[in-house]
Short mmCIF file of C-alpha atoms and ligand atoms in Angstrom, two decimals:
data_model
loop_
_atom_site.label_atom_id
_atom_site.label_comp_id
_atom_site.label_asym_id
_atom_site.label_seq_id
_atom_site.Cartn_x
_atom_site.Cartn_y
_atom_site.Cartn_z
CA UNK Y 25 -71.63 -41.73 -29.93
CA UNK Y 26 -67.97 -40.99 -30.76
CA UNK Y 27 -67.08 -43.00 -34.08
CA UNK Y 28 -62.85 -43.56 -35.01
CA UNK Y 29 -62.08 -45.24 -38.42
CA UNK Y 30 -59.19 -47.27 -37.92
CA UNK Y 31 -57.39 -46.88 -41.14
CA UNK Y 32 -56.21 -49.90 -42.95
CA UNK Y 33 -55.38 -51.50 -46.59
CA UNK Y 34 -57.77 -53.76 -48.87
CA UNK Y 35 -55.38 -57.19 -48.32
CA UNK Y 36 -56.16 -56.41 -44.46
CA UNK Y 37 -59.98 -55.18 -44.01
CA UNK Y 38 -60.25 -56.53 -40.75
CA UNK Y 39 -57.09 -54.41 -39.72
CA UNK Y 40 -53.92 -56.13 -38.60
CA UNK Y 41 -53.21 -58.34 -35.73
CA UNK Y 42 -51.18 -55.47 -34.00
CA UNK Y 43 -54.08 -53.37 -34.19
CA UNK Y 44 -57.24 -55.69 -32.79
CA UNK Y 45 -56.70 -54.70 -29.37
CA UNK Y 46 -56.87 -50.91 -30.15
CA UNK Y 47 -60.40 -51.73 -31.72
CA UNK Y 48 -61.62 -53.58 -28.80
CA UNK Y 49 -59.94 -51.49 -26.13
CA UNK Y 50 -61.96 -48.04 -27.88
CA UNK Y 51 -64.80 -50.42 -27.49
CA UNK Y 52 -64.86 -51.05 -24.27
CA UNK Y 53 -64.41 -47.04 -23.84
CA UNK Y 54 -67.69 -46.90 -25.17
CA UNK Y 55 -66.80 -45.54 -28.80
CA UNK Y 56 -67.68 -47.06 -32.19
CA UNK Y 57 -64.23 -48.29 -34.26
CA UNK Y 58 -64.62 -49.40 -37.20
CA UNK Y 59 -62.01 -50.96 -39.49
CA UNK Y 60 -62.00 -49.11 -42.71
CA UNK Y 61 -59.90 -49.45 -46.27
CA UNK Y 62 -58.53 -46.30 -46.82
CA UNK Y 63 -59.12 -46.49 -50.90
CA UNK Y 64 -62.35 -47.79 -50.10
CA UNK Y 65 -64.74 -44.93 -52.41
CA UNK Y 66 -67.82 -46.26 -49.89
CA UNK Y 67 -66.53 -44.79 -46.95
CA UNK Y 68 -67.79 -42.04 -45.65
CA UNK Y 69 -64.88 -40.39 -43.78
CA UNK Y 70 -66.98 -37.55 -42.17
CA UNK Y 71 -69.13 -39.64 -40.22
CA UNK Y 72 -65.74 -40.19 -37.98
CA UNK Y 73 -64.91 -38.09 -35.53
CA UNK Y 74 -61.70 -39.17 -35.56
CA UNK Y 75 -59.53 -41.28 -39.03
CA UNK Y 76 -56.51 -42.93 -37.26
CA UNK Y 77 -54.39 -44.41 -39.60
CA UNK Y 78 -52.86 -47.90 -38.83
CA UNK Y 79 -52.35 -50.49 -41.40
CA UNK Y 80 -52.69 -48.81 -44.81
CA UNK Y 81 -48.95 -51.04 -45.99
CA UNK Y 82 -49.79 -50.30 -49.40
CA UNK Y 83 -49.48 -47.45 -51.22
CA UNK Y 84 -45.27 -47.36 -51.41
CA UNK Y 85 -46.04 -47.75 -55.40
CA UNK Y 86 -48.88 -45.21 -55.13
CA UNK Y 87 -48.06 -42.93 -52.93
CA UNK Y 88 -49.78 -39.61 -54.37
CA UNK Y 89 -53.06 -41.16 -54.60
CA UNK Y 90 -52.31 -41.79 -50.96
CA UNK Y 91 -51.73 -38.75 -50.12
CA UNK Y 92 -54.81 -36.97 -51.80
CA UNK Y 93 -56.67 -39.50 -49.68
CA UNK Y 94 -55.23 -38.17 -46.60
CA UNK Y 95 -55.86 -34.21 -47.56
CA UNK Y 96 -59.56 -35.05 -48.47
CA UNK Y 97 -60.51 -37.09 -45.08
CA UNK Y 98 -58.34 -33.97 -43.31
CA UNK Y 99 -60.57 -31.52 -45.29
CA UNK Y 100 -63.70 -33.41 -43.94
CA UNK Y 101 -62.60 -34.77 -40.13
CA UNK Y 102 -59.55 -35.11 -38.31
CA UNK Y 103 -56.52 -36.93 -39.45
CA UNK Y 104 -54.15 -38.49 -36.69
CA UNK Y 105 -51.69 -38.24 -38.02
CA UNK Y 106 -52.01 -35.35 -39.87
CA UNK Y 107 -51.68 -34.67 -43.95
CA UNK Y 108 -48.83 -33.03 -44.15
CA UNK Y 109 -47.12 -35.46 -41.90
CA UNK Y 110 -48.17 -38.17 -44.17
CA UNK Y 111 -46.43 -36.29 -47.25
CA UNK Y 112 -43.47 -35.64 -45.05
CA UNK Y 113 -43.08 -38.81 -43.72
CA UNK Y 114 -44.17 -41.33 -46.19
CA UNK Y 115 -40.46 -40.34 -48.13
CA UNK Y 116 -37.91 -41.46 -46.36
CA UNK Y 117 -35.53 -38.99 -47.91
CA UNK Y 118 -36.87 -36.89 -44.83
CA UNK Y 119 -34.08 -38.49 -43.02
CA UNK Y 120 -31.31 -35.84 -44.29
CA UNK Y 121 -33.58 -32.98 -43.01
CA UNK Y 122 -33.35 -34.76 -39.41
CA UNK Y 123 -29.34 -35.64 -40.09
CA UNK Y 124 -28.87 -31.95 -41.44
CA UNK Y 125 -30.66 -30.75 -37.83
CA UNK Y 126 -27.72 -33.00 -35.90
CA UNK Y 127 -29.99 -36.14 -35.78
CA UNK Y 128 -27.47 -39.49 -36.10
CA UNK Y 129 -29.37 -41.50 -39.06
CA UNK Y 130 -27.77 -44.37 -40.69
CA UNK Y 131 -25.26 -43.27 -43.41
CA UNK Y 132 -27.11 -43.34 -46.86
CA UNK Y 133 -25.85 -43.12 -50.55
CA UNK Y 134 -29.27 -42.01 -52.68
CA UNK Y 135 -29.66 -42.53 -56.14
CA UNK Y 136 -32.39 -40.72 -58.17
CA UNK Y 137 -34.19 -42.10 -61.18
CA UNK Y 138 -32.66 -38.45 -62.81
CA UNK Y 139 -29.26 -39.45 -62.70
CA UNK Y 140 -29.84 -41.91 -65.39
CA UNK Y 141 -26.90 -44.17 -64.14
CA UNK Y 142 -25.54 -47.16 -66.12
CA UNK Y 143 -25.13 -50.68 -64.87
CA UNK Y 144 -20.94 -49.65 -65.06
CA UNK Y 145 -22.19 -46.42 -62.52
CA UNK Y 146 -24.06 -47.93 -60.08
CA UNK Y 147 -21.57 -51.24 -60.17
CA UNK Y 148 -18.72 -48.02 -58.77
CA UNK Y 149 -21.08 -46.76 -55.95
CA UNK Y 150 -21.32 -50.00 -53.93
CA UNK Y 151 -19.63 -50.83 -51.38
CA UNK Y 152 -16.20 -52.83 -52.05
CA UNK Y 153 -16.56 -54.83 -49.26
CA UNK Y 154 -18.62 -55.96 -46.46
CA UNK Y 155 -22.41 -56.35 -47.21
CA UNK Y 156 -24.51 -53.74 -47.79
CA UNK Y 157 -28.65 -52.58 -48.29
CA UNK Y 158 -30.30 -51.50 -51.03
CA UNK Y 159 -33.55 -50.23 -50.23
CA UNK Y 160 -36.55 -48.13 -51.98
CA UNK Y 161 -36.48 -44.27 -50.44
CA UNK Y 162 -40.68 -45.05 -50.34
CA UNK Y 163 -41.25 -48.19 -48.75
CA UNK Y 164 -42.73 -50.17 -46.00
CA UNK Y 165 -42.99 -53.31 -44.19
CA UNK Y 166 -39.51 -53.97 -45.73
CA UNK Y 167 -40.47 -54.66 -49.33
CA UNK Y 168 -38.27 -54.49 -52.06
CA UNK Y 169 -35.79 -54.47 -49.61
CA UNK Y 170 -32.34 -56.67 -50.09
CA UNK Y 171 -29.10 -57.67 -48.82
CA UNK Y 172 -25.71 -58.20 -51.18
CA UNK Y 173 -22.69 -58.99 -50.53
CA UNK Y 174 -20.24 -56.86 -52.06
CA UNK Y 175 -16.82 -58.94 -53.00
CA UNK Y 176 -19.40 -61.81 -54.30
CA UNK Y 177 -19.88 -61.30 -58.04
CA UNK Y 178 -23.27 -63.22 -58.39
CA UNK Y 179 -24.57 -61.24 -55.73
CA UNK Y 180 -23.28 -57.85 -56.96
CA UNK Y 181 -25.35 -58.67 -60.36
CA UNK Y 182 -28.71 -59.26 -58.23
CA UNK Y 183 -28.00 -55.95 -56.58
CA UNK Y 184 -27.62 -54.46 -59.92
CA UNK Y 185 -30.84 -56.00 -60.92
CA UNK Y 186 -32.62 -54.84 -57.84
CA UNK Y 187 -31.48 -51.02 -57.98
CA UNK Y 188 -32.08 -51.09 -61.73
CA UNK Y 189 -35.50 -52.73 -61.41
CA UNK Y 190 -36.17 -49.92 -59.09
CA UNK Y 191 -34.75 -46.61 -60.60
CA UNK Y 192 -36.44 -48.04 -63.88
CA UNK Y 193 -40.22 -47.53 -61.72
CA UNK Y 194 -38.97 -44.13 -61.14
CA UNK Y 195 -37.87 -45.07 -57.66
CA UNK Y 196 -35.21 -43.30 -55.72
CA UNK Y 197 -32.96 -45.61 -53.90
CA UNK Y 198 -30.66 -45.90 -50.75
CA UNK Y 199 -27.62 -47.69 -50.63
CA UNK Y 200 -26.15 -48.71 -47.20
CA UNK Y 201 -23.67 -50.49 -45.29
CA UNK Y 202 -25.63 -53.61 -43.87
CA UNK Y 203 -25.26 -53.01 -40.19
CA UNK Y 204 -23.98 -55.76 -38.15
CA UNK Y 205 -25.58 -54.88 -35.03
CA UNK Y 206 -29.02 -55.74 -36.94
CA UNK Y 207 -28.21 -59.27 -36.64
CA UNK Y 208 -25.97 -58.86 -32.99
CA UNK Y 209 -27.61 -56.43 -31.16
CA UNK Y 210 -31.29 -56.21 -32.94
CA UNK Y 211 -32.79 -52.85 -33.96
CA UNK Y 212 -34.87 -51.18 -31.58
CA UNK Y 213 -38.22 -49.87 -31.53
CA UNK Y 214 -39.00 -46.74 -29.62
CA UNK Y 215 -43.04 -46.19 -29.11
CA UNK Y 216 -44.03 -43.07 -28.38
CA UNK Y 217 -47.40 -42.02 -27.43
CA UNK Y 218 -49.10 -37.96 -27.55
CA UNK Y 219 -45.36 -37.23 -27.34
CA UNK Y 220 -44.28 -39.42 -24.60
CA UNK Y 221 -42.04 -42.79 -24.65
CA UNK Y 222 -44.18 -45.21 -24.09
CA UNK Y 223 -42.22 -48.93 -24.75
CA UNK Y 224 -40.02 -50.31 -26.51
CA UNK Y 225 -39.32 -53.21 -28.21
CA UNK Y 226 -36.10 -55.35 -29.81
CA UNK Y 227 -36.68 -56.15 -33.93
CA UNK Y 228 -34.62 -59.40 -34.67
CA UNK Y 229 -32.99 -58.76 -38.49
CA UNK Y 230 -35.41 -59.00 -41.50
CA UNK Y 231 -32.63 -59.34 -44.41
CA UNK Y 232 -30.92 -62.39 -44.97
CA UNK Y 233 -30.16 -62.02 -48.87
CA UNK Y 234 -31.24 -60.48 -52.47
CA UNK Y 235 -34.79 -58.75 -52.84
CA UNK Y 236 -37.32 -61.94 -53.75
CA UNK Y 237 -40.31 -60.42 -53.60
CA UNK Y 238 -42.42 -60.84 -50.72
CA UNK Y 239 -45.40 -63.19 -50.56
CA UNK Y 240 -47.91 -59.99 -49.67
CA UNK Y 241 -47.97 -56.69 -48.51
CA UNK Y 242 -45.05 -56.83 -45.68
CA UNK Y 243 -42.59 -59.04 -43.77
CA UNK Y 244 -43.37 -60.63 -40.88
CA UNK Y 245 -41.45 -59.23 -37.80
CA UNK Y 246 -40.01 -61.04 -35.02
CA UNK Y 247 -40.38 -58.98 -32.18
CA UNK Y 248 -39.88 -58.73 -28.19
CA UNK Y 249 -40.38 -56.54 -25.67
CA UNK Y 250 -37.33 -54.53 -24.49
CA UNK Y 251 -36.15 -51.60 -22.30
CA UNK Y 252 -34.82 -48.65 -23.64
CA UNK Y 253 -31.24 -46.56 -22.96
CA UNK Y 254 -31.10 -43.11 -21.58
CA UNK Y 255 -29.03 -42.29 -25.01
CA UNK Y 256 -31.41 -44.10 -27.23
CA UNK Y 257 -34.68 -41.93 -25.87
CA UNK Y 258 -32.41 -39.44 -25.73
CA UNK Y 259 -31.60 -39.24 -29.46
CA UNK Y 260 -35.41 -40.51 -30.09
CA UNK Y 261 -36.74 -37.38 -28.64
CA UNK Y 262 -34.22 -34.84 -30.78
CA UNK Y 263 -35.90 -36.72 -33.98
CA UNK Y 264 -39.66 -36.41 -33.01
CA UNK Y 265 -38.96 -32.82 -31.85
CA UNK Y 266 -37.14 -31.92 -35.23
CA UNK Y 267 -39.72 -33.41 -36.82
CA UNK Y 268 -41.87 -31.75 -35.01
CA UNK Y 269 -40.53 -28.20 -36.41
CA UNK Y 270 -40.13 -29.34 -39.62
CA UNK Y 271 -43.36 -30.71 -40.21
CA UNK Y 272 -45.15 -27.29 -38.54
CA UNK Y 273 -43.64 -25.18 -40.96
CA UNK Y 274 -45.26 -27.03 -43.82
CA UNK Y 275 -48.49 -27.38 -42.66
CA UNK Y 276 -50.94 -25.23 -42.84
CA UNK Y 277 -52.68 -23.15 -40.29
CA UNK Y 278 -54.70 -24.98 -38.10
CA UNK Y 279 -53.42 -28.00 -38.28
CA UNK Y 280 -52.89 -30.08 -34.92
CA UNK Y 281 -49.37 -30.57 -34.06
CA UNK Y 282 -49.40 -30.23 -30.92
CA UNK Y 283 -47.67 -33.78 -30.52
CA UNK Y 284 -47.75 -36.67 -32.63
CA UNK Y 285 -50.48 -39.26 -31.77
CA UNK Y 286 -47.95 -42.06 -32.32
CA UNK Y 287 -44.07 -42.23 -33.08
CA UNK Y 288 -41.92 -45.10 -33.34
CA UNK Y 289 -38.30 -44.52 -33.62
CA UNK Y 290 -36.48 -47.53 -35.68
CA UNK Y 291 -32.70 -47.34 -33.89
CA UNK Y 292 -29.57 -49.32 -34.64
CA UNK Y 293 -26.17 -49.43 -33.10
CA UNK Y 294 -23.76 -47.78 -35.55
CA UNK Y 295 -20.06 -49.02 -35.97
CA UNK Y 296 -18.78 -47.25 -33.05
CA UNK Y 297 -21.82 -48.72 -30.86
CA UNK Y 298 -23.81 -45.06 -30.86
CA UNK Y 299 -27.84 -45.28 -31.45
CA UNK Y 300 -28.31 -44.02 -35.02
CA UNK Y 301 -31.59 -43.55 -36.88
CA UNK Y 302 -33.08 -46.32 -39.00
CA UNK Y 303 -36.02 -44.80 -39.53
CA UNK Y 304 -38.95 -42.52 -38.22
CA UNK Y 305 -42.26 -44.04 -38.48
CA UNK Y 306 -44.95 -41.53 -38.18
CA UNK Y 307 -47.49 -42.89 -40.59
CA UNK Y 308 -48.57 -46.17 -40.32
CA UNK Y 309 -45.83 -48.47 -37.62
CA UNK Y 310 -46.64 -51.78 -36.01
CA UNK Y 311 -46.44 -50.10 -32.11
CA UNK Y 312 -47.06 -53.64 -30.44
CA UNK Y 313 -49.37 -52.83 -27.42
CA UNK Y 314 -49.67 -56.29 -26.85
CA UNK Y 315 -45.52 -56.41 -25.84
CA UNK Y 316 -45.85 -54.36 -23.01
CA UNK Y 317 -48.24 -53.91 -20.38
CA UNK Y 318 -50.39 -50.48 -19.86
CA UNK Y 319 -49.28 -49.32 -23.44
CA UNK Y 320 -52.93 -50.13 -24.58
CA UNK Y 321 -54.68 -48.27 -22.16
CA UNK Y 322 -52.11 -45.34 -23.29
CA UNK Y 323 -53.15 -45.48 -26.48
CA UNK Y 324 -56.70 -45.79 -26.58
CA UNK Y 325 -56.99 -42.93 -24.29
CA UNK Y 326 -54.63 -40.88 -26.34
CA UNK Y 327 -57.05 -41.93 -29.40
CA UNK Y 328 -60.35 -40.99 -27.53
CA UNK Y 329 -58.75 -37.45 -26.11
CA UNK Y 330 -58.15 -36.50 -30.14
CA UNK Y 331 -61.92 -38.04 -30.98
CA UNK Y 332 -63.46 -35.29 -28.97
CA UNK Y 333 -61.01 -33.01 -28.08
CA UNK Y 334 -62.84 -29.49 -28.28
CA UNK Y 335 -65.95 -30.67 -27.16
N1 ADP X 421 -28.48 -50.66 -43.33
C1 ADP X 421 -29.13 -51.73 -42.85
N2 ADP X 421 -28.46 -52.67 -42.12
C2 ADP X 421 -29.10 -53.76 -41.63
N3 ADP X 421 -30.41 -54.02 -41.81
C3 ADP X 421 -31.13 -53.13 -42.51
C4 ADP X 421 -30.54 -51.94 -43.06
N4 ADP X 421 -31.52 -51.25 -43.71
C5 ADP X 421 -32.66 -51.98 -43.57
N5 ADP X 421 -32.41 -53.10 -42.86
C6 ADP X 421 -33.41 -54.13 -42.47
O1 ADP X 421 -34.55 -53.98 -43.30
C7 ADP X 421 -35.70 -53.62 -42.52
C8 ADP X 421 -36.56 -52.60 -43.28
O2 ADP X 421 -35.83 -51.40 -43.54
P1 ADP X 421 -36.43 -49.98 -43.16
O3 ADP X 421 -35.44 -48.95 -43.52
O4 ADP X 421 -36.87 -50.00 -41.74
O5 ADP X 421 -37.68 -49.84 -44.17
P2 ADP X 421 -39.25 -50.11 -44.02
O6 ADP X 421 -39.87 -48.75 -44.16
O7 ADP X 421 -39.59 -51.01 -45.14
O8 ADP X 421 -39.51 -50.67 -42.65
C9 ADP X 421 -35.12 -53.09 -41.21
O9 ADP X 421 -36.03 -53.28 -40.16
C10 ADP X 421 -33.84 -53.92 -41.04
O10 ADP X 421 -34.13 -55.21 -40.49
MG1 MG X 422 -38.67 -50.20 -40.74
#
């Protein structure tokens, strides 16, 4: 019997909401999926014949451990995705490689724990006006994630507080223009599937003020199902294929890249009302079968094709 471990994180054993139907849909295909915690030391990661990762929200703080995990199962079974897209992807400071290849991604200032910048420093690098982001370069699920505004002084001290909190873990950061079309507009999720777009789905905004913390491992999402422009796939496509390249080059021989099992591509509408890159989600997205109808079968089949391909 074909057996898939359906990668997840300890706070979420059972895996996440987005991902029961997966579980059940390989079911009914007549394979064994089993919901396991990727730091788990009981598992057993060669008895799969296939690790898919899906939930695993938390290792932004510990993200080398994370990635030894994903080199070991690889050595021992197959990884979907694969390593060295987890090492590629799981930093979001891949997004200048894509905006160096001609990809649109949404303008960034980064600030490394190296530059050793004062209060005074940073204070000079924000924005003067409008509101802007200030975000950790290895995140997910939009923690330690906050919103300023930049002419109010109280809020210009909790963004101070924020980026220093962060730098201070040895955190890069990214500054960046809060884009209004977030909260207008909505940013848009682009699911694609062995290479293909699949759905797509509208994000409502997740920032309404200063970092608090979040109660867990991610925020929840407000999401609905959507259809996507010719421009936006258009654009989405570029990205997965320059990742594509980028991430062959790195990887070593044998490794299957033939297509990503999953993509989502995280698009916003920039000032002048082009699709820009948010973000490229390669290792672990939300991709919300249940939003659009035949996207489940797409994926489990996708999933079962990789179990046994070579057979
Ligand atoms: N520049 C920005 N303008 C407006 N909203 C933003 C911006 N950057 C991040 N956000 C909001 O924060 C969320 C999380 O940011 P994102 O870069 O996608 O990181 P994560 O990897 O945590 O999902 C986004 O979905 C969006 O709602
Ligand atoms: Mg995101």
């Amino acid at each position: 019997m074909t057996r898939i471990a359906l990668a997840t994180c300890a706070a979420l054993p059972d895996l996440d909401r987005d991902d029961l139907p997966l579980q059940d849909a390989l079911t009914g295909l007549g394979v064994e999926a089993v919901a396991t915690v990727w730091d788990d030391p009981a598992v057993d990661w060669a008895g799969f014949d296939l690790v898919v990762i899906r939930s695993a929200w938390d290792y932004a703080q510990r993200r080398d451990e994370f990635l030894r995990w994903a080199e070991q199962v690889q050595a021992v079974t197959r990884l979907a995705n694969p390593s060295s897209v987890v090492r590629w992807n799981t930093d979001k400071h891949y997004l200048r490689e894509l905006e160096l290849a001609g990809v649109p991604v949404v303008p960034t200032m980064w600030i490394e724990p190296a530059q050793n910048l004062s209060s005074r420093a940073l204070h000079t690098r924000f924005p003067a006006h409008g509101d802007f982001v200030i975000k950790p370069a290895i995140s997910a699920g939009s923690v330690d994630t906050g919103r300023y505004t930049a002419i109010d002084a109280t809020s210009r001290g909790l963004a101070i507080t924020h980026a220093r909190r962060l730098l201070g873990a040895d955190r890069t950061i990214m500054v960046q223009r809060y884009l209004k079309s977030v909260d207008t507009v909505g940013e848009r999720a682009h699911v694609f599937i062995d290479g293909e777009h699949s759905h797509s789905v509208l994000k409502g905004a997740m920032l309404d003020g200063p970092d608090v913390g979040v109660d867990g491992i991610y925020k929840e999402e407000r999401m609905s199902p959507t259809t996507a422009s010719a421009a936006e796939i258009e654009v989405s496509r570029n990205a997965i294929a320059v990742a594509l390249d980028t991430v062959r080059a790195s990887s070593p021989a044998g490794t299957d890249l033939e297509s990503f099992l999953y993509a989502r591509v995280d698009v916003v509408s920039g000032d002048d009302d082009e699709p820009v890159l948010m973000e490229l989600e390669l290792v672990e997205p939300s991709l919300f079968t249940s939003l659009a109808e035949g996207s489940l079968d797409r994926l489990a089949q996708a999933v079962l094709r990789r179990a046994t391909a070579g057979r």
